[in-house]
């Protein structure tokens, strides 16, 4: 990854130096505007002001510190072809590609969000800040259980630069700074007005977009103000608009494709047709639907569609507004008031295009006890049937009829005062933000759609299977949009998060040492976070069945909770020699909530050694922590019933095992055993969770080879213990027995005592009936298959950056930035007794390497930039061979027509590389979206910027 800065091109970073430093990498990022870039490095360095950069509260003249920092400016974002801050962050070489979010994850939990996931540890392990402050979490949990920050909601109009610190930084910022910190810095002290208008489209259709940005500012003798407005609108892109996705027969590997099972009644009894073959076929019906008829050995004769999967969206429709206002007022020469306010609103939609119904997910196809059977006995055919029906877009009312709507609103307020007291700068501030979210999705009503096709129940077979008679006229006829609306509904989930922080910090020089001043920074802060998520009550599986029961959809329940945190921290910068500086920091965070976190102390230590003026050797060690996600703690959870083995009753001879005495697990696993029965299982929050604890190491060098040419290399290693991991019912019940009995199944001693924190946590996940003297006493009433602190993860690798700038008298200026990250290990295990497995080379994990680079040229009023990213080799889906690297390019050509007017033409995905070719990925869409894919293909944007 490139490291650009508008502060200094000459070497600026500290680090611990050992001979092993040559193993390491650190992306460095430099970005000057054209006037700055033309000046000699020595001149820039001599006029450099001190600034605060992510990773330290101590102001300094250098961007580089004991840990690598990448700085990317708004100009870099535009020049490299990115339309949003979120898109740029996805290109970082330290960023994971395996994120279950974004427009391609239509069926995921957060398809309208973008996250930062450094080192592939999960987006919750990267702390995202705006001007050094935490914004509210995204109200919809990522991957159901994790709280994250949505970087899509940050308008580019207000961004001055993005700072990225890789490595642990909890000693500075507290929880979540395990893999790194991303700090978005907004514009300040802007004087004048600027309008930027952008229009875009895609080469293959769909995705038309328009963006408008206005930024203005004024300054006076004692005041300054800045205001910005941004509007974006994007039309959706559907898979049907991409040739290789539009029809399964167009697959890139020449595979023989059969139509999907869009209209089938599978025989399970082998009476009306061969077992598992379609038993109801009508050629006229197939024509009415526009389906294709085939006969296959697996399903017999049926008809279906080659194009239904292509009705889904691959890029969301979205319309957003964002405003931002900030200002300062100098009360005196040493006292300043400041404040800012921002507002973001978004209306977006994504669509699956079709709706699906079948008896396999139908809770009304049930036996007399209420248990779903997944099939029924058809009285007319004298056979057991399993039905499956896919509704086409034309039946629903068009390609956008089955769309999920996302309505998001965010605001943020900050007020404060800063000043100078002697040798110290200080600041006191208060910040509050709220994020509101509504998810409105189409779903079928289980009973009305069941009744539409099957009619009234005609009884039950002797084995309890329900009896119906399929309505062939309805089954074989397309429905109308009116009929669809008669058995469809909208399911709404509403959520809101908030974050409020009061902060006081200071920094300055304590006193002078022989090698320079001893600098100090300190912080005291308090934060309150809240989360309220209300799921549609009709999705609760424990709710009695009625006309409003939702078909085949289970929610994660409701979540409501608040968390208070108080913290105090201190940081020192100690010049040991003229060429050697040490950095030390410590912080204590106190949590006031229902978790087992209580308090967490973290520390960091770093060294910077400059043996020569052109060489910096650096290194750092840091501890970090992550408090449990609020969703993992406060979630009410969604319940269902499943059969379990009550292992404690089995092995102890207690409760339901009293009549048989202690036995072995294999003995109890026999069919009909009293210790096997159904109980309620719920994935809910676990207040017993404690903090996850991490350590990180890094060392490397930055070398100014010659004027305007630099190289940096850094090694990193991050370890995380007590990582929260979801457990199964079997794991909970096995360890309950281990804890209570003190021994494992094989009779060996159990390593955790009955009163240990681990066992207390396990007990807290189990609810047993208290009914002394009855057969129900001690019976399992409910299990919470929640998260517990059990997993371990370790990642390591190398980051490298090369930068060169060359200015000629006749041919203009040339700029080259190259960033590279190599993952050396990605090891993890879920439980202490598990084998530690390295997942680096498995097919569904991040590529082992990433490259990010740009080549730029500018002369007079013209500029050209070629930007590229390369995802290194991955295993194919079958894990039999390595895939070729996935490479994309962006190109931008700009021309300044007047001193205040510039036009830029940008091509994104210049070579139209839409996916990584993998012949073993034989199911639709024929590529793994998180492993290198851009099905939008080549896109074009033209922008005009005018200042006045």
Short mmCIF file of N, CA, C and O in Angstrom, two decimals, residues 164-259:
data_model
loop_
_atom_site.label_atom_id
_atom_site.label_comp_id
_atom_site.label_asym_id
_atom_site.label_seq_id
_atom_site.Cartn_x
_atom_site.Cartn_y
_atom_site.Cartn_z
N UNK A 164 -4.08 5.46 8.56
CA UNK A 164 -4.22 4.04 8.87
C UNK A 164 -3.00 3.58 9.66
O UNK A 164 -1.88 3.64 9.16
N UNK A 165 -3.24 3.15 10.89
CA UNK A 165 -2.19 2.58 11.74
C UNK A 165 -2.41 1.08 11.82
O UNK A 165 -3.52 0.63 12.11
N UNK A 166 -1.40 0.31 11.54
CA UNK A 166 -1.53 -1.14 11.64
C UNK A 166 -0.80 -1.63 12.89
O UNK A 166 0.33 -1.24 13.16
N UNK A 167 -1.49 -2.49 13.64
CA UNK A 167 -0.93 -3.00 14.88
C UNK A 167 -1.78 -2.58 16.06
O UNK A 167 -2.68 -1.74 15.96
N UNK A 168 -1.51 -3.16 17.23
CA UNK A 168 -2.28 -2.88 18.43
C UNK A 168 -2.09 -1.45 18.90
O UNK A 168 -0.98 -0.93 18.91
N UNK A 169 -3.18 -0.81 19.31
CA UNK A 169 -3.11 0.57 19.78
C UNK A 169 -4.10 0.82 20.92
O UNK A 169 -4.57 1.93 21.11
N UNK A 170 -4.43 -0.21 21.68
CA UNK A 170 -5.37 -0.03 22.79
C UNK A 170 -4.82 0.88 23.88
O UNK A 170 -5.58 1.51 24.61
N UNK A 171 -3.49 0.95 24.01
CA UNK A 171 -2.89 1.81 25.02
C UNK A 171 -3.14 3.29 24.72
O UNK A 171 -2.99 4.14 25.59
N UNK A 172 -3.53 3.60 23.49
CA UNK A 172 -3.85 4.97 23.10
C UNK A 172 -5.36 5.15 23.01
O UNK A 172 -5.91 6.14 23.48
N UNK A 173 -6.05 4.18 22.40
CA UNK A 173 -7.46 4.37 22.06
C UNK A 173 -8.43 3.43 22.78
O UNK A 173 -9.64 3.57 22.62
N UNK A 174 -7.96 2.43 23.48
CA UNK A 174 -8.86 1.54 24.17
C UNK A 174 -9.27 0.33 23.34
O UNK A 174 -8.53 -0.14 22.47
N UNK A 175 -10.47 -0.16 23.59
CA UNK A 175 -10.97 -1.40 22.98
C UNK A 175 -11.00 -1.33 21.46
O UNK A 175 -11.13 -0.24 20.87
N UNK A 176 -10.88 -2.49 20.83
CA UNK A 176 -11.04 -2.73 19.39
C UNK A 176 -9.79 -2.46 18.56
O UNK A 176 -9.70 -2.92 17.42
N UNK A 177 -8.82 -1.73 19.10
CA UNK A 177 -7.61 -1.40 18.33
C UNK A 177 -6.63 -2.56 18.41
O UNK A 177 -5.54 -2.45 18.97
N UNK A 178 -7.03 -3.71 17.85
CA UNK A 178 -6.23 -4.92 17.90
C UNK A 178 -5.40 -5.07 16.62
O UNK A 178 -4.18 -5.22 16.66
N UNK A 179 -6.07 -5.03 15.46
CA UNK A 179 -5.37 -5.14 14.18
C UNK A 179 -4.91 -3.78 13.66
O UNK A 179 -4.00 -3.72 12.83
N UNK A 180 -5.51 -2.72 14.16
CA UNK A 180 -5.11 -1.40 13.70
C UNK A 180 -6.20 -0.37 13.93
O UNK A 180 -7.26 -0.65 14.50
N UNK A 181 -5.92 0.85 13.47
CA UNK A 181 -6.83 1.99 13.63
C UNK A 181 -6.93 2.73 12.30
O UNK A 181 -5.92 2.97 11.63
N UNK A 182 -8.16 3.06 11.91
CA UNK A 182 -8.40 3.92 10.76
C UNK A 182 -9.03 5.21 11.27
O UNK A 182 -10.08 5.18 11.92
N UNK A 183 -8.39 6.33 11.01
CA UNK A 183 -8.86 7.64 11.47
C UNK A 183 -9.16 8.51 10.26
O UNK A 183 -8.25 8.80 9.46
N UNK A 184 -10.43 8.89 10.09
CA UNK A 184 -10.81 9.79 9.00
C UNK A 184 -10.77 11.21 9.54
O UNK A 184 -11.48 11.55 10.50
N UNK A 185 -9.93 12.04 8.94
CA UNK A 185 -9.74 13.41 9.38
C UNK A 185 -10.51 14.33 8.43
O UNK A 185 -10.30 14.28 7.21
N UNK A 186 -11.39 15.17 8.97
CA UNK A 186 -12.19 16.05 8.13
C UNK A 186 -11.45 17.37 7.87
O UNK A 186 -10.49 17.72 8.54
N UNK A 187 -11.95 18.08 6.88
CA UNK A 187 -11.31 19.33 6.47
C UNK A 187 -11.46 20.41 7.54
O UNK A 187 -12.45 20.47 8.26
N UNK A 188 -10.46 21.29 7.58
CA UNK A 188 -10.47 22.42 8.51
C UNK A 188 -9.85 23.62 7.81
O UNK A 188 -9.09 23.49 6.85
N UNK A 189 -10.19 24.80 8.31
CA UNK A 189 -9.56 26.04 7.83
C UNK A 189 -9.63 26.18 6.31
O UNK A 189 -8.65 26.48 5.64
N UNK A 190 -10.80 25.93 5.76
CA UNK A 190 -11.00 26.03 4.32
C UNK A 190 -11.51 27.43 3.99
O UNK A 190 -12.45 27.92 4.61
N UNK A 191 -10.89 28.06 3.01
CA UNK A 191 -11.26 29.43 2.64
C UNK A 191 -11.62 29.45 1.16
O UNK A 191 -10.79 29.15 0.31
N UNK A 192 -12.87 29.75 0.86
CA UNK A 192 -13.33 29.77 -0.53
C UNK A 192 -14.50 28.82 -0.72
O UNK A 192 -15.11 28.34 0.23
N UNK A 193 -14.80 28.54 -1.98
CA UNK A 193 -15.91 27.66 -2.33
C UNK A 193 -15.48 26.72 -3.44
O UNK A 193 -14.71 27.11 -4.33
N UNK A 194 -15.99 25.51 -3.40
CA UNK A 194 -15.68 24.53 -4.43
C UNK A 194 -16.91 23.68 -4.73
O UNK A 194 -17.60 23.24 -3.81
N UNK A 195 -17.14 23.47 -6.01
CA UNK A 195 -18.21 22.58 -6.46
C UNK A 195 -17.58 21.48 -7.29
O UNK A 195 -16.72 21.73 -8.14
N UNK A 196 -18.01 20.26 -7.04
CA UNK A 196 -17.55 19.11 -7.81
C UNK A 196 -18.77 18.30 -8.24
O UNK A 196 -19.60 17.92 -7.40
N UNK A 197 -18.88 18.05 -9.54
CA UNK A 197 -19.99 17.29 -10.10
C UNK A 197 -19.42 16.09 -10.84
O UNK A 197 -18.47 16.24 -11.63
N UNK A 198 -19.97 14.91 -10.58
CA UNK A 198 -19.49 13.68 -11.20
C UNK A 198 -20.68 12.90 -11.76
O UNK A 198 -21.71 12.78 -11.10
N UNK A 199 -20.52 12.40 -12.96
CA UNK A 199 -21.51 11.52 -13.56
C UNK A 199 -20.81 10.25 -14.01
O UNK A 199 -19.66 10.29 -14.47
N UNK A 200 -21.49 9.10 -13.85
CA UNK A 200 -20.84 7.84 -14.21
C UNK A 200 -21.82 6.84 -14.77
O UNK A 200 -23.04 6.95 -14.60
N UNK A 201 -21.28 5.81 -15.42
CA UNK A 201 -22.08 4.71 -15.94
C UNK A 201 -21.19 3.49 -16.08
O UNK A 201 -19.97 3.57 -15.85
N UNK A 202 -21.78 2.36 -16.43
CA UNK A 202 -21.02 1.13 -16.63
C UNK A 202 -21.06 0.74 -18.10
O UNK A 202 -22.01 1.06 -18.82
N UNK A 203 -20.04 0.03 -18.54
CA UNK A 203 -19.93 -0.31 -19.96
C UNK A 203 -21.02 -1.28 -20.41
O UNK A 203 -21.47 -1.23 -21.56
N UNK A 204 -21.49 -2.16 -19.53
CA UNK A 204 -22.47 -3.18 -19.91
C UNK A 204 -23.88 -2.84 -19.49
O UNK A 204 -24.79 -3.66 -19.67
N UNK A 205 -24.10 -1.68 -18.94
CA UNK A 205 -25.45 -1.27 -18.60
C UNK A 205 -25.72 -1.28 -17.12
O UNK A 205 -25.19 -2.08 -16.37
N UNK A 206 -26.63 -0.38 -16.70
CA UNK A 206 -26.99 -0.24 -15.29
C UNK A 206 -25.94 0.55 -14.54
O UNK A 206 -24.86 0.87 -15.05
N UNK A 207 -26.27 0.91 -13.31
CA UNK A 207 -25.29 1.57 -12.46
C UNK A 207 -25.02 3.02 -12.78
O UNK A 207 -23.99 3.56 -12.37
N UNK A 208 -25.94 3.69 -13.51
CA UNK A 208 -25.74 5.12 -13.75
C UNK A 208 -25.70 5.85 -12.41
O UNK A 208 -26.44 5.52 -11.48
N UNK A 209 -24.83 6.84 -12.31
CA UNK A 209 -24.65 7.54 -11.03
C UNK A 209 -24.40 9.01 -11.26
O UNK A 209 -23.92 9.43 -12.33
N UNK A 210 -24.74 9.78 -10.25
CA UNK A 210 -24.44 11.21 -10.26
C UNK A 210 -24.07 11.61 -8.84
O UNK A 210 -24.60 11.06 -7.86
N UNK A 211 -23.12 12.51 -8.71
CA UNK A 211 -22.69 12.99 -7.40
C UNK A 211 -22.46 14.50 -7.49
O UNK A 211 -21.92 15.01 -8.48
N UNK A 212 -22.88 15.18 -6.43
CA UNK A 212 -22.69 16.63 -6.33
C UNK A 212 -22.07 16.93 -4.98
O UNK A 212 -22.56 16.45 -3.95
N UNK A 213 -21.01 17.71 -4.98
CA UNK A 213 -20.35 18.12 -3.75
C UNK A 213 -20.17 19.63 -3.73
O UNK A 213 -19.74 20.21 -4.73
N UNK A 214 -20.51 20.23 -2.62
CA UNK A 214 -20.21 21.64 -2.42
C UNK A 214 -19.46 21.78 -1.11
O UNK A 214 -19.89 21.27 -0.07
N UNK A 215 -18.34 22.45 -1.16
CA UNK A 215 -17.54 22.71 0.03
C UNK A 215 -17.22 24.20 0.08
O UNK A 215 -16.79 24.78 -0.93
N UNK A 216 -17.46 24.80 1.22
CA UNK A 216 -17.16 26.21 1.36
C UNK A 216 -16.61 26.52 2.73
O UNK A 216 -16.78 25.74 3.69
N UNK A 217 -15.94 27.64 2.84
CA UNK A 217 -15.37 28.03 4.13
C UNK A 217 -14.96 29.48 4.13
O UNK A 217 -14.69 30.08 3.07
N UNK A 218 -14.92 30.04 5.31
CA UNK A 218 -14.50 31.42 5.48
C UNK A 218 -13.66 31.52 6.75
O UNK A 218 -13.84 30.74 7.69
N UNK A 219 -12.79 32.48 6.75
CA UNK A 219 -11.96 32.72 7.94
C UNK A 219 -11.92 34.21 8.23
O UNK A 219 -11.99 35.05 7.33
N UNK A 220 -11.85 34.53 9.51
CA UNK A 220 -11.69 35.90 9.94
C UNK A 220 -10.50 36.02 10.87
O UNK A 220 -9.72 35.08 11.04
N UNK A 221 -10.37 37.15 11.49
CA UNK A 221 -9.25 37.35 12.40
C UNK A 221 -9.29 36.37 13.57
O UNK A 221 -8.25 35.90 14.04
N UNK A 222 -10.50 36.07 14.05
CA UNK A 222 -10.61 35.23 15.23
C UNK A 222 -11.53 34.02 15.03
O UNK A 222 -11.80 33.30 15.98
N UNK A 223 -11.98 33.78 13.83
CA UNK A 223 -12.95 32.71 13.62
C UNK A 223 -12.72 32.03 12.28
O UNK A 223 -12.05 32.55 11.38
N UNK A 224 -13.27 30.86 12.15
CA UNK A 224 -13.27 30.14 10.87
C UNK A 224 -14.50 29.25 10.82
O UNK A 224 -15.01 28.82 11.86
N UNK A 225 -14.98 28.99 9.63
CA UNK A 225 -16.13 28.11 9.47
C UNK A 225 -15.97 27.32 8.18
O UNK A 225 -15.33 27.79 7.22
N UNK A 226 -16.50 26.12 8.18
CA UNK A 226 -16.47 25.26 7.01
C UNK A 226 -17.83 24.57 6.89
O UNK A 226 -18.42 24.18 7.90
N UNK A 227 -18.32 24.45 5.66
CA UNK A 227 -19.61 23.82 5.44
C UNK A 227 -19.53 23.00 4.16
O UNK A 227 -18.83 23.36 3.20
N UNK A 228 -20.22 21.88 4.17
CA UNK A 228 -20.16 20.99 3.01
C UNK A 228 -21.52 20.33 2.83
O UNK A 228 -22.25 20.06 3.78
N UNK A 229 -21.84 20.06 1.57
CA UNK A 229 -23.07 19.36 1.21
C UNK A 229 -22.72 18.35 0.12
O UNK A 229 -21.98 18.67 -0.82
N UNK A 230 -23.25 17.15 0.25
CA UNK A 230 -22.97 16.12 -0.76
C UNK A 230 -24.24 15.33 -1.06
O UNK A 230 -24.99 14.97 -0.15
N UNK A 231 -24.46 15.07 -2.35
CA UNK A 231 -25.59 14.27 -2.80
C UNK A 231 -25.06 13.20 -3.76
O UNK A 231 -24.25 13.49 -4.64
N UNK A 232 -25.50 11.97 -3.55
CA UNK A 232 -25.12 10.86 -4.43
C UNK A 232 -26.37 10.06 -4.80
O UNK A 232 -27.23 9.82 -3.94
N UNK A 233 -26.44 9.64 -6.04
CA UNK A 233 -27.52 8.77 -6.50
C UNK A 233 -26.93 7.71 -7.42
O UNK A 233 -26.16 8.03 -8.33
N UNK A 234 -27.27 6.46 -7.15
CA UNK A 234 -26.76 5.34 -7.94
C UNK A 234 -27.92 4.43 -8.34
O UNK A 234 -28.71 4.01 -7.48
N UNK A 235 -28.02 4.13 -9.62
CA UNK A 235 -29.01 3.18 -10.09
C UNK A 235 -28.49 1.76 -9.85
O UNK A 235 -27.28 1.53 -9.84
N UNK A 236 -29.39 0.79 -9.69
CA UNK A 236 -28.92 -0.58 -9.41
C UNK A 236 -28.35 -1.24 -10.65
O UNK A 236 -28.58 -0.80 -11.78
N UNK A 237 -27.61 -2.30 -10.41
CA UNK A 237 -27.15 -3.19 -11.48
C UNK A 237 -27.66 -4.58 -11.12
O UNK A 237 -27.49 -5.03 -9.99
N UNK A 238 -28.29 -5.24 -12.12
CA UNK A 238 -28.79 -6.59 -11.91
C UNK A 238 -27.90 -7.59 -12.64
O UNK A 238 -27.25 -7.26 -13.64
N UNK A 239 -27.87 -8.80 -12.10
CA UNK A 239 -27.04 -9.84 -12.72
C UNK A 239 -27.45 -10.08 -14.16
O UNK A 239 -26.62 -10.45 -15.00
N UNK A 240 -28.71 -9.84 -14.47
CA UNK A 240 -29.18 -10.02 -15.85
C UNK A 240 -28.51 -9.06 -16.82
O UNK A 240 -28.57 -9.26 -18.05
N UNK A 241 -27.87 -8.01 -16.31
CA UNK A 241 -27.19 -7.04 -17.16
C UNK A 241 -25.72 -7.39 -17.41
O UNK A 241 -25.01 -6.61 -18.03
N UNK A 242 -25.30 -8.56 -16.91
CA UNK A 242 -23.95 -9.04 -17.18
C UNK A 242 -24.07 -10.40 -17.88
O UNK A 242 -24.69 -11.32 -17.36
N UNK A 243 -23.45 -10.51 -19.05
CA UNK A 243 -23.68 -11.66 -19.92
C UNK A 243 -23.41 -12.98 -19.22
O UNK A 243 -24.22 -13.92 -19.30
N UNK A 244 -22.30 -13.11 -18.50
CA UNK A 244 -21.96 -14.40 -17.93
C UNK A 244 -22.83 -14.75 -16.72
O UNK A 244 -22.87 -15.89 -16.27
N UNK A 245 -23.57 -13.75 -16.19
CA UNK A 245 -24.47 -13.99 -15.07
C UNK A 245 -25.93 -14.08 -15.50
O UNK A 245 -26.77 -14.56 -14.74
N UNK A 246 -26.25 -13.61 -16.71
CA UNK A 246 -27.64 -13.50 -17.15
C UNK A 246 -28.31 -14.84 -17.36
O UNK A 246 -29.53 -14.96 -17.25
N UNK A 247 -27.54 -15.87 -17.69
CA UNK A 247 -28.09 -17.18 -18.03
C UNK A 247 -27.07 -18.22 -17.57
O UNK A 247 -25.88 -18.10 -17.89
N UNK A 248 -27.52 -19.23 -16.82
CA UNK A 248 -26.56 -20.22 -16.32
C UNK A 248 -25.86 -20.96 -17.45
O UNK A 248 -24.78 -21.51 -17.25
N UNK A 249 -26.45 -20.96 -18.66
CA UNK A 249 -25.79 -21.59 -19.80
C UNK A 249 -24.64 -20.75 -20.33
O UNK A 249 -23.83 -21.23 -21.13
N UNK A 250 -24.56 -19.49 -19.88
CA UNK A 250 -23.47 -18.60 -20.29
C UNK A 250 -22.26 -18.72 -19.38
O UNK A 250 -21.36 -17.88 -19.44
N UNK A 251 -22.25 -19.73 -18.51
CA UNK A 251 -21.16 -19.82 -17.54
C UNK A 251 -19.81 -19.88 -18.25
O UNK A 251 -19.70 -20.40 -19.37
N UNK A 252 -18.79 -19.30 -17.66
CA UNK A 252 -17.51 -19.12 -18.35
C UNK A 252 -16.71 -20.41 -18.56
O UNK A 252 -15.69 -20.39 -19.24
N UNK A 253 -17.16 -21.52 -18.00
CA UNK A 253 -16.37 -22.74 -18.07
C UNK A 253 -16.94 -23.77 -19.03
O UNK A 253 -16.45 -24.90 -19.10
N UNK A 254 -18.00 -23.40 -19.76
CA UNK A 254 -18.59 -24.32 -20.72
C UNK A 254 -19.29 -25.50 -20.07
O UNK A 254 -19.43 -26.56 -20.68
N UNK A 255 -19.76 -25.33 -18.84
CA UNK A 255 -20.42 -26.43 -18.12
C UNK A 255 -21.82 -26.66 -18.66
O UNK A 255 -22.52 -25.71 -19.06
N UNK A 256 -22.25 -27.90 -18.68
CA UNK A 256 -23.62 -28.22 -19.04
C UNK A 256 -24.52 -27.84 -17.88
O UNK A 256 -24.35 -28.32 -16.76
N UNK A 257 -25.48 -26.96 -18.13
CA UNK A 257 -26.34 -26.45 -17.08
C UNK A 257 -27.75 -26.95 -17.26
O UNK A 257 -28.27 -26.98 -18.38
N UNK A 258 -28.37 -27.36 -16.19
CA UNK A 258 -29.78 -27.70 -16.18
C UNK A 258 -30.56 -26.55 -15.57
O UNK A 258 -30.04 -25.81 -14.72
N UNK A 259 -31.82 -26.37 -15.99
CA UNK A 259 -32.62 -25.31 -15.36
C UNK A 259 -32.84 -25.60 -13.88
O UNK A 259 -32.76 -26.74 -13.44
#
